[in-house]
Amino acid sequence: MSTRSVGDRVQRKEDPRLVSGQGHYLDDLSQHALAAAFVRSPHAHARITDIDVSGALDVQGVVAVWTWEDLDQTHEAAGQPLPMLIPHPSITAPFTAYALAKETVHHVGEAVAMVVATDRYLAEDAAQRVRVEYEVLPAVVGVETARAAEHLVHEGAPGNVGAYFEQELGEPGPRIDAAPHVLELDLDIQRSASMPLEGKGVAARWDPELRMLRMHSSTQTATGLRAAVAAKLGLSLSQVEVIVPDVGGGFGVKINHPWPEEICVAAAALRMQTEIKWVEDRREHFISSAHERQMLQHVRVGFDDDGVILGMEADVWHDHGAYLPYGVIVPLNTVTHIPGPYRLKNFRVSFTSLYTTTVIVTPYRGAGRPQAAFLMERTMDAIAAELGLDRTAVRSANFIQPQEFPWDIGMLLQDGRLGIYDSGDFPASLDKLKALIGWEEFEAYREQARAEGRQVGIGLGCYVEGTGAGPYEGAHIEVETSGRINVATGLTTQGQGHQTVFAQIVADELGVPLDDVHVTTGDTRAMAYSVGTWGSRGAVMSGNAMLLTARKLKERALRIAADALEANPDDLEIVDGIISVRGAPEATIPLRTVAVLANPLRYAFDESAKAATQFGGKADETKPPIPEEDRPGLEETQFFSPVRTTFANGMHAAIVETDPQTAEITVLRYAVVHDCGPMLNPMIVEGQVYGGVAQGIGGALYEKMEYDADGQLLNASFMDFLMPFSTEVPHIETDHLETPSPLNPLGIKGAGEAGTIPVAAAIASAISDAEGFAVTRMPISPSDLWHLRASRRTDRTDRTDRTDQTDQTEES
Amino acid sequence: MATQRVRIRRSTPPFNPSEAPEEPEELLEITLRVNGTEHDLEVPGRRLLSDALRHDLGLTGTHVGCEHGVCGACTVLVDGRPSRSCLMFAATAQGHEITTVEGLARPDGTLGPVQQAFVECHGLQCGFCTPGFLTTITAYLEENPDPTQEEAREAIAGNLCRCTGYQNIVRSVCRAAELRREGEQQ
């Protein structure tokens, strides 16, 4: 029997190449291409009055300098604003950027001109010599400024509002008013960013003889980019190929497309009939890619003496930056994920998505859900504090119970489909988490620490995550006559181990050795139908497509083999690539030979082909060489398109220490219980969790885009924008619960973003527990905490003879 | 709209470089010794070692993540010591022995102990920062062949990874130390 690999900790097939320096990332390709560099706006908001490129053209090696007119002259569509990729009914003012600014710039870093030269150094020299004159306009920075709308980012967006969405379930207002207890909270989350180690990049080559554009891009969607570029340049889809090489991390930022640079580079390659490459530098990534997370939140909640929520209202104000190319996925995810694992039947929620003169927002790992978990979990903690109850007890009192699945949250998700939880067991997850972190033993530990002069706290955060959203992904599997099995799916890969897990699925289903299976991702030549890699969907979508395709291929292989072996297909099995009759091991035929039989040939170009020619074996003279309704070759394509999204879930707990003097915050322990259904490769799932938690810790304690009031990003470098190094990330303890999803044949739910979602909530909970007051703003630095302590001391002195009316608190 | 655009000269191809008015940049003739092989090349004085390795010599295993010396993806060994190749000019590397990730394999071409440990311990995801970790850890294990977990964590604290959360990289350091010792015993 062939060894099954699904479920095993299989080492990754991609690794030997990547640890040897043999990876092929974008900048490793097209070494002889011309290099592009961009002239970017130094102002957050300004009108362009003049561009003088003459100085740039004097630089040796410069080939061209482009402004907006050059795009417009290349093709009318290239001179139009970039597409609004995901229109949503809530969007009232859809503004997107031009690939090169036309008349106005709306954030520092917006591309104004492009220089193409024989060398990147020269292109950058020349870019510095492009003179742009601006008439500076007022900047609009941050949610509060945008909301005040003293100045508008776009004239056509009154109040700076890009989108407004509201949804009401049941009758929240009256239920809150009638509740025994009512609390209101104001919460605040700052800007962060995906910040992959490899920035964006694109190389485009126009082949004048074939009239074809070949693009490589460090993108999360090959097919989306292909369609967008074809539309912008007036090419037929068949004239554009997009190939995604190894991608050095994405975390969401590389799902947006087409980026201005992708259009500019492709358009210039087309016009100049040559090959051009642009590779983003780190500063460019900070000021011209995308950020996420910034949101102000207000909650009003009514609950009973046990902490059971009777009604809740949540309003969030989201800063989406200067343009809205990716729509409102982030705030939409936030509002639809607020219910989390809890029964929330009387609920009103709204988001207001606002324009600011800062870098655009597109999804960053978690994509709006960390903000949702922060809102809901801070609310749970506030309820517990108000009632003097254990924080886990309040959560338990509100959990959806295992027998209540499927659970309809009553809202449409980001994919426009119903949000219905498919599976999970929240009480069991919480039990596991409490055991893993030692929840019950913590008070003893706290006392012990206190005796040593140390201040510690424990916290937790729960979440659910809509994963594996459609509409579809596909797989193509082809068996070569050598026995090599080529597998392709259209979604891209950026470190999730797709080449391994998809091979595991195919190898198991076909009954072939794992080493025989070779996976291609993100190449429109190999699979032209695809959506992309985002939203924890890779394994669910392409994984199930792999399974369905392998099943179909196996059925066909066994049918052909049955003819050759004069056996019944139902009696056949494939083990290690050999098809045999069960119980009659002498009657066998290798799968690779079936591939020969599946393709009757005229020409004998090698030994296996010789066997497939018309003189290669016995022929049934009564039938054509290829039976009716059949076709040559041993290959199949199938698609998986789910009726709705799956829901993974999890719970995190943290123990932190806060220094009484310096307010230094240290995460002492971190525990994760995670339920993504059956794990295809636990090693890879855990790796995703570890990485996610590290990014979550960044979001909780370090990562913050510091804009000044003029819209200048003050910390646009790795020196100044802090991300966790190894010394900032604790050892992460994990446990798993596997509740299978009924929505797909593998029963799996996505795992990519799970690690990140509740981290800020769990750490805020732990810091609040250590300090004795509620932390409501993330990230929180030692100096933030120090100031919070100081302001609370002042506050206490101030209100000794006053009634506190404003403070939302969970002091016990 | 009073937008005025002035472009004195446009030069989409056909383009004749000889018409370019500015003097071409002065080139230096240097020899770089990389992974035991000497390469003669002509580079401008300002050419970064990272760019010379990647683009002039085609050794693209060394990656560039930030170009200001923080992330460590471009780390190579210069005379056995980890150095940021994005903060060094190619010309200044002349006369030194440079080792890149391509040079970490065993003489028979199989993976070196640090590389092997990363594969075994899932010490990488996207793999972009990995060459910098591999070179850093290779040098570290020369100094400390038997690190504790805490020492291992400290040893990699100069390199940024955005994917793995470091846990498996720490394991990889300890596993690599084991593999090195096993290799010595054989």
CSV table of C-alpha atoms in Angstrom, one decimal, chain A residues 193-520:
chain,number,residue,atom,x,y,z
A,193,ALA,CA,1.5,47.2,6.8
A,194,SER,CA,2.2,43.8,5.4
A,195,MET,CA,5.9,44.6,4.8
A,196,PRO,CA,7.1,41.5,3.0
A,197,LEU,CA,10.9,41.2,2.9
A,198,GLU,CA,10.7,41.2,-0.9
A,199,GLY,CA,8.9,44.4,-2.2
A,200,LYS,CA,6.8,44.5,-5.3
A,201,GLY,CA,8.4,44.2,-8.7
A,202,VAL,CA,7.5,43.7,-12.3
A,203,ALA,CA,9.2,42.8,-15.5
A,204,ALA,CA,7.5,43.0,-18.9
A,205,ARG,CA,8.8,42.0,-22.3
A,206,TRP,CA,7.0,42.7,-25.5
A,207,ASP,CA,7.8,40.3,-28.3
A,208,PRO,CA,7.3,42.2,-31.5
A,209,GLU,CA,7.3,39.1,-33.7
A,210,LEU,CA,4.7,37.2,-31.8
A,211,ARG,CA,2.9,40.3,-30.7
A,212,MET,CA,2.9,39.0,-27.1
A,213,LEU,CA,3.4,40.6,-23.8
A,214,ARG,CA,5.1,38.4,-21.2
A,215,MET,CA,5.0,39.7,-17.7
A,216,HIS,CA,6.6,38.5,-14.5
A,217,SER,CA,5.3,40.1,-11.3
A,218,SER,CA,5.6,39.6,-7.6
A,219,THR,CA,1.9,39.5,-7.3
A,220,GLN,CA,-0.7,37.4,-5.5
A,221,THR,CA,-2.8,37.1,-8.6
A,222,ALA,CA,-1.5,36.2,-12.0
A,223,THR,CA,-4.8,36.0,-13.8
A,224,GLY,CA,-6.2,39.2,-12.4
A,225,LEU,CA,-3.1,41.1,-13.4
A,226,ARG,CA,-3.2,39.5,-16.9
A,227,ALA,CA,-6.8,40.7,-17.4
A,228,ALA,CA,-6.1,44.1,-16.0
A,229,VAL,CA,-3.1,44.7,-18.2
A,230,ALA,CA,-4.8,43.5,-21.3
A,231,ALA,CA,-7.7,45.8,-20.6
A,232,LYS,CA,-5.5,48.8,-19.9
A,233,LEU,CA,-3.2,48.3,-22.9
A,234,GLY,CA,-5.9,47.3,-25.4
A,235,LEU,CA,-4.5,43.9,-25.9
A,236,SER,CA,-6.4,40.7,-26.3
A,237,LEU,CA,-6.2,38.4,-23.3
A,238,SER,CA,-4.4,35.9,-25.5
A,239,GLN,CA,-1.6,38.4,-26.1
A,240,VAL,CA,-0.7,38.7,-22.4
A,241,GLU,CA,1.0,36.0,-20.3
A,242,VAL,CA,1.6,36.5,-16.6
A,243,ILE,CA,4.1,34.3,-14.7
A,244,VAL,CA,4.5,34.7,-11.0
A,245,PRO,CA,7.9,33.5,-9.9
A,246,ASP,CA,8.9,32.8,-6.3
A,247,VAL,CA,7.4,35.6,-4.2
A,248,GLY,CA,9.2,36.8,-1.2
A,249,GLY,CA,6.1,37.2,1.0
A,250,GLY,CA,2.9,38.9,0.3
A,251,PHE,CA,0.6,39.0,3.4
A,252,GLY,CA,-2.1,40.8,1.4
A,253,VAL,CA,-0.3,43.8,-0.1
A,254,LYS,CA,0.5,42.0,-3.3
A,255,ILE,CA,-3.1,41.1,-4.0
A,256,ASN,CA,-3.9,44.6,-5.2
A,257,HIS,CA,-3.5,44.9,-9.0
A,258,PRO,CA,-2.7,46.4,-11.3
A,259,TRP,CA,-0.2,48.5,-9.4
A,260,PRO,CA,0.6,51.8,-11.2
A,261,GLU,CA,4.1,50.4,-11.9
A,262,GLU,CA,2.7,47.3,-13.5
A,263,ILE,CA,0.8,49.4,-16.0
A,264,CYS,CA,3.7,51.8,-16.6
A,265,VAL,CA,6.3,49.1,-17.1
A,266,ALA,CA,4.0,47.0,-19.4
A,267,ALA,CA,3.0,50.1,-21.4
A,268,ALA,CA,6.6,51.2,-21.9
A,269,ALA,CA,7.7,47.7,-22.9
A,270,LEU,CA,4.9,47.6,-25.5
A,271,ARG,CA,5.7,51.1,-26.8
A,272,MET,CA,9.5,50.6,-26.9
A,273,GLN,CA,9.2,47.0,-28.0
A,274,THR,CA,11.6,45.9,-25.4
A,275,GLU,CA,12.0,44.5,-21.9
A,276,ILE,CA,11.7,46.7,-18.8
A,277,LYS,CA,12.0,45.8,-15.1
A,278,TRP,CA,11.1,47.7,-12.0
A,279,VAL,CA,12.0,46.5,-8.5
A,280,GLU,CA,10.6,48.4,-5.6
A,281,ASP,CA,13.0,49.7,-3.0
A,282,ARG,CA,12.1,49.7,0.7
A,283,ARG,CA,11.2,53.4,0.9
A,284,GLU,CA,9.0,53.0,-2.1
A,285,HIS,CA,7.2,50.1,-0.4
A,286,PHE,CA,6.5,52.3,2.6
A,287,ILE,CA,5.2,55.3,0.7
A,288,SER,CA,3.6,53.9,-2.4
A,289,SER,CA,2.3,50.4,-1.7
A,290,ALA,CA,-0.4,49.8,0.9
A,291,HIS,CA,-1.1,49.9,4.6
A,292,GLU,CA,-3.9,48.6,6.8
A,293,ARG,CA,-5.5,48.5,10.2
A,294,GLN,CA,-6.3,52.1,11.1
A,295,MET,CA,-9.7,52.3,12.6
A,296,LEU,CA,-11.6,54.1,15.4
A,297,GLN,CA,-14.4,52.1,17.0
A,298,HIS,CA,-17.3,52.8,19.2
A,299,VAL,CA,-19.3,50.1,20.9
A,300,ARG,CA,-22.4,50.1,23.0
A,301,VAL,CA,-23.4,46.8,24.5
A,302,GLY,CA,-26.2,45.7,26.9
A,303,PHE,CA,-25.9,42.5,28.9
A,304,ASP,CA,-27.3,40.5,31.8
A,305,ASP,CA,-25.8,39.6,35.2
A,306,ASP,CA,-24.1,36.5,33.7
A,307,GLY,CA,-22.5,38.7,31.0
A,308,VAL,CA,-24.7,37.4,28.2
A,309,ILE,CA,-25.0,40.0,25.5
A,310,LEU,CA,-28.6,41.1,24.9
A,311,GLY,CA,-27.9,43.7,22.3
A,312,MET,CA,-24.9,45.4,20.8
A,313,GLU,CA,-24.1,48.3,18.5
A,314,ALA,CA,-20.7,48.9,16.9
A,315,ASP,CA,-19.7,51.8,14.7
A,316,VAL,CA,-16.3,51.9,13.1
A,317,TRP,CA,-14.5,54.6,11.1
A,318,HIS,CA,-11.9,53.3,8.7
A,319,ASP,CA,-9.0,55.2,7.1
A,320,HIS,CA,-8.6,53.8,3.6
A,321,GLY,CA,-6.1,56.3,2.4
A,322,ALA,CA,-6.0,58.3,-0.8
A,323,TYR,CA,-7.8,55.9,-3.2
A,324,LEU,CA,-10.0,52.8,-3.1
A,325,PRO,CA,-8.8,50.4,-5.7
A,326,TYR,CA,-9.4,47.3,-3.7
A,327,GLY,CA,-12.8,48.4,-2.5
A,328,VAL,CA,-14.0,48.0,1.1
A,329,ILE,CA,-12.9,44.5,1.9
A,330,VAL,CA,-11.1,45.6,5.0
A,331,PRO,CA,-13.9,47.4,6.9
A,332,LEU,CA,-16.4,44.9,5.5
A,333,ASN,CA,-14.4,42.0,7.0
A,334,THR,CA,-14.2,44.0,10.3
A,335,VAL,CA,-18.0,44.4,10.6
A,336,THR,CA,-18.9,40.9,9.5
A,337,HIS,CA,-16.3,39.3,11.9
A,338,ILE,CA,-17.3,41.2,15.0
A,339,PRO,CA,-19.7,38.5,16.2
A,340,GLY,CA,-16.8,36.0,16.4
A,341,PRO,CA,-17.7,32.8,18.3
A,342,TYR,CA,-20.6,34.5,20.0
A,343,ARG,CA,-24.4,34.5,19.7
A,344,LEU,CA,-25.2,38.0,18.6
A,345,LYS,CA,-28.8,38.2,17.5
A,346,ASN,CA,-29.6,41.8,18.2
A,347,PHE,CA,-26.8,43.7,16.6
A,348,ARG,CA,-26.4,46.9,14.6
A,349,VAL,CA,-23.1,47.6,12.9
A,350,SER,CA,-21.8,50.3,10.6
A,351,PHE,CA,-18.6,51.3,9.0
A,352,THR,CA,-17.7,54.7,7.5
A,353,SER,CA,-14.7,54.4,5.2
A,354,LEU,CA,-12.8,57.6,4.8
A,355,TYR,CA,-10.4,59.2,2.3
A,356,THR,CA,-7.2,60.6,3.7
A,357,THR,CA,-4.1,61.9,1.9
A,358,THR,CA,-2.0,58.9,2.9
A,359,VAL,CA,-1.0,55.6,1.3
A,360,ILE,CA,-3.9,53.4,0.2
A,361,VAL,CA,-5.2,50.5,2.2
A,362,THR,CA,-5.4,47.0,1.0
A,363,PRO,CA,-5.7,43.8,3.0
A,364,TYR,CA,-2.9,42.9,5.4
A,365,ARG,CA,-2.9,39.4,6.9
A,366,GLY,CA,-6.1,39.2,8.8
A,367,ALA,CA,-7.7,41.8,6.6
A,368,GLY,CA,-9.9,43.8,8.9
A,369,ARG,CA,-10.4,40.8,11.2
A,370,PRO,CA,-7.8,41.8,13.8
A,371,GLN,CA,-9.8,45.0,14.3
A,372,ALA,CA,-13.0,42.9,14.7
A,373,ALA,CA,-11.4,40.6,17.3
A,374,PHE,CA,-10.0,43.7,19.1
A,375,LEU,CA,-13.5,45.3,19.2
A,376,MET,CA,-15.3,42.2,20.4
A,377,GLU,CA,-12.7,40.8,22.8
A,378,ARG,CA,-12.1,44.2,24.4
A,379,THR,CA,-15.9,44.3,24.9
A,380,MET,CA,-15.9,40.8,26.5
A,381,ASP,CA,-13.2,41.9,28.9
A,382,ALA,CA,-15.0,45.1,29.7
A,383,ILE,CA,-18.2,43.1,30.5
A,384,ALA,CA,-16.2,40.7,32.7
A,385,ALA,CA,-14.6,43.7,34.5
A,386,GLU,CA,-17.9,45.4,35.0
A,387,LEU,CA,-19.5,42.3,36.5
A,388,GLY,CA,-16.4,41.0,38.3
A,389,LEU,CA,-16.5,37.7,36.4
A,390,ASP,CA,-13.7,35.6,35.0
A,391,ARG,CA,-13.1,36.6,31.4
A,392,THR,CA,-13.4,33.1,30.2
A,393,ALA,CA,-16.8,32.7,32.0
A,394,VAL,CA,-18.2,35.7,30.1
A,395,ARG,CA,-17.0,34.2,26.8
A,396,SER,CA,-18.5,30.8,27.7
A,397,ALA,CA,-21.8,32.3,28.5
A,398,ASN,CA,-22.0,33.8,25.0
A,399,PHE,CA,-20.5,30.9,22.9
A,400,ILE,CA,-22.4,29.4,20.0
A,401,GLN,CA,-22.7,25.8,21.1
A,402,PRO,CA,-21.4,22.8,19.0
A,403,GLN,CA,-25.0,21.6,18.3
A,404,GLU,CA,-26.0,25.0,16.9
A,405,PHE,CA,-23.9,24.6,13.7
A,406,PRO,CA,-24.5,25.6,11.0
A,407,TRP,CA,-24.9,29.1,12.6
A,408,ASP,CA,-26.2,31.9,10.4
A,409,ILE,CA,-24.7,35.3,11.5
A,410,GLY,CA,-27.2,37.1,9.3
A,411,MET,CA,-24.8,39.1,7.2
A,412,LEU,CA,-23.3,38.9,3.8
A,413,LEU,CA,-19.6,38.4,3.7
A,414,GLN,CA,-16.9,40.1,1.5
A,415,ASP,CA,-17.7,37.6,-1.3
A,416,GLY,CA,-21.4,38.7,-1.3
A,417,ARG,CA,-22.5,35.3,0.1
A,418,LEU,CA,-24.1,34.3,3.4
A,419,GLY,CA,-22.0,34.1,6.5
A,420,ILE,CA,-22.9,30.7,8.0
A,421,TYR,CA,-20.5,29.1,10.3
A,422,ASP,CA,-19.9,25.5,9.1
A,423,SER,CA,-18.2,23.8,12.0
A,424,GLY,CA,-16.4,24.3,15.3
A,425,ASP,CA,-16.5,23.6,19.0
A,426,PHE,CA,-15.8,26.7,20.9
A,427,PRO,CA,-16.2,25.3,24.4
A,428,ALA,CA,-13.8,22.5,23.6
A,429,SER,CA,-11.3,25.1,22.2
A,430,LEU,CA,-11.5,27.2,25.3
A,431,ASP,CA,-10.9,24.1,27.5
A,432,LYS,CA,-7.8,23.3,25.5
A,433,LEU,CA,-6.6,26.9,25.7
A,434,LYS,CA,-7.1,27.1,29.4
A,435,ALA,CA,-5.1,23.9,29.9
A,436,LEU,CA,-2.4,25.0,27.5
A,437,ILE,CA,-1.7,28.4,29.1
A,438,GLY,CA,-2.6,27.3,32.7
A,439,TRP,CA,-5.5,29.7,33.1
A,440,GLU,CA,-6.6,28.3,36.5
A,441,GLU,CA,-3.1,28.3,37.9
A,442,PHE,CA,-2.4,31.9,36.9
A,443,GLU,CA,-3.5,33.6,40.1
A,444,ALA,CA,-0.9,31.6,42.1
A,445,TYR,CA,1.7,32.6,39.6
A,446,ARG,CA,0.7,36.2,39.8
A,447,GLU,CA,1.1,36.1,43.6
A,448,GLN,CA,4.5,34.5,43.2
A,449,ALA,CA,5.6,37.2,40.7
A,450,ARG,CA,4.2,40.0,42.9
A,451,ALA,CA,6.4,38.7,45.8
A,452,GLU,CA,9.4,39.1,43.5
A,453,GLY,CA,8.4,42.6,42.6
A,454,ARG,CA,7.2,41.7,39.2
A,455,GLN,CA,3.9,42.6,37.5
A,456,VAL,CA,2.3,40.0,35.2
A,457,GLY,CA,-1.0,39.6,33.5
A,458,ILE,CA,-2.9,37.1,31.5
A,459,GLY,CA,-5.3,37.6,28.6
A,460,LEU,CA,-7.1,35.9,25.8
A,461,GLY,CA,-8.6,36.5,22.5
A,462,CYS,CA,-11.1,34.4,20.5
A,463,TYR,CA,-12.0,34.7,16.9
A,464,VAL,CA,-13.6,33.1,13.9
A,465,GLU,CA,-12.3,33.7,10.4
A,466,GLY,CA,-14.2,33.4,7.1
A,467,THR,CA,-11.7,31.4,5.0
A,468,GLY,CA,-11.6,29.7,1.7
A,469,ALA,CA,-13.8,32.2,-0.1
A,470,GLY,CA,-14.8,31.5,-3.7
A,471,PRO,CA,-15.6,32.0,-6.4
A,472,TYR,CA,-13.4,29.1,-7.6
A,473,GLU,CA,-10.0,27.6,-8.2
A,474,GLY,CA,-8.9,24.9,-10.6
A,475,ALA,CA,-6.3,22.2,-11.1
A,476,HIS,CA,-4.8,20.6,-14.1
A,477,ILE,CA,-3.0,17.3,-13.8
A,478,GLU,CA,-1.1,15.6,-16.5
A,479,VAL,CA,0.7,12.3,-16.4
A,480,GLU,CA,3.8,12.2,-18.7
A,481,THR,CA,4.9,9.0,-20.2
A,482,SER,CA,8.0,9.1,-18.0
A,483,GLY,CA,5.7,8.9,-15.0
A,484,ARG,CA,6.3,12.5,-14.1
A,485,ILE,CA,3.1,14.1,-13.0
A,486,ASN,CA,2.7,17.8,-13.7
A,487,VAL,CA,0.2,19.6,-11.6
A,488,ALA,CA,-0.9,23.2,-12.1
A,489,THR,CA,-3.2,25.6,-10.3
A,490,GLY,CA,-3.6,29.2,-11.1
A,491,LEU,CA,-3.2,30.7,-7.7
A,492,THR,CA,0.2,32.0,-6.7
A,493,THR,CA,2.4,31.0,-3.8
A,494,GLN,CA,4.4,33.2,-1.4
A,495,GLY,CA,5.7,30.8,1.1
A,496,GLN,CA,2.8,28.7,2.2
A,497,GLY,CA,4.2,25.4,0.9
A,498,HIS,CA,1.8,25.0,-2.0
A,499,GLN,CA,4.2,22.9,-4.0
A,500,THR,CA,4.2,20.4,-1.1
A,501,VAL,CA,0.6,20.3,0.1
A,502,PHE,CA,-0.9,20.1,-3.4
A,503,ALA,CA,1.5,17.4,-4.3
A,504,GLN,CA,0.5,15.5,-1.1
A,505,ILE,CA,-3.1,15.6,-2.1
A,506,VAL,CA,-2.5,14.5,-5.7
A,507,ALA,CA,0.0,11.8,-4.7
A,508,ASP,CA,-2.4,10.3,-2.2
A,509,GLU,CA,-5.4,10.3,-4.5
A,510,LEU,CA,-3.6,8.9,-7.5
A,511,GLY,CA,-1.5,6.5,-5.5
A,512,VAL,CA,1.9,7.7,-6.8
A,513,PRO,CA,5.1,8.7,-5.0
A,514,LEU,CA,5.2,12.3,-3.8
A,515,ASP,CA,8.5,12.9,-5.6
A,516,ASP,CA,6.8,12.2,-9.0
A,517,VAL,CA,4.4,15.1,-8.5
A,518,HIS,CA,5.5,18.6,-9.6
A,519,VAL,CA,3.4,21.6,-8.9
A,520,THR,CA,3.2,24.9,-10.9
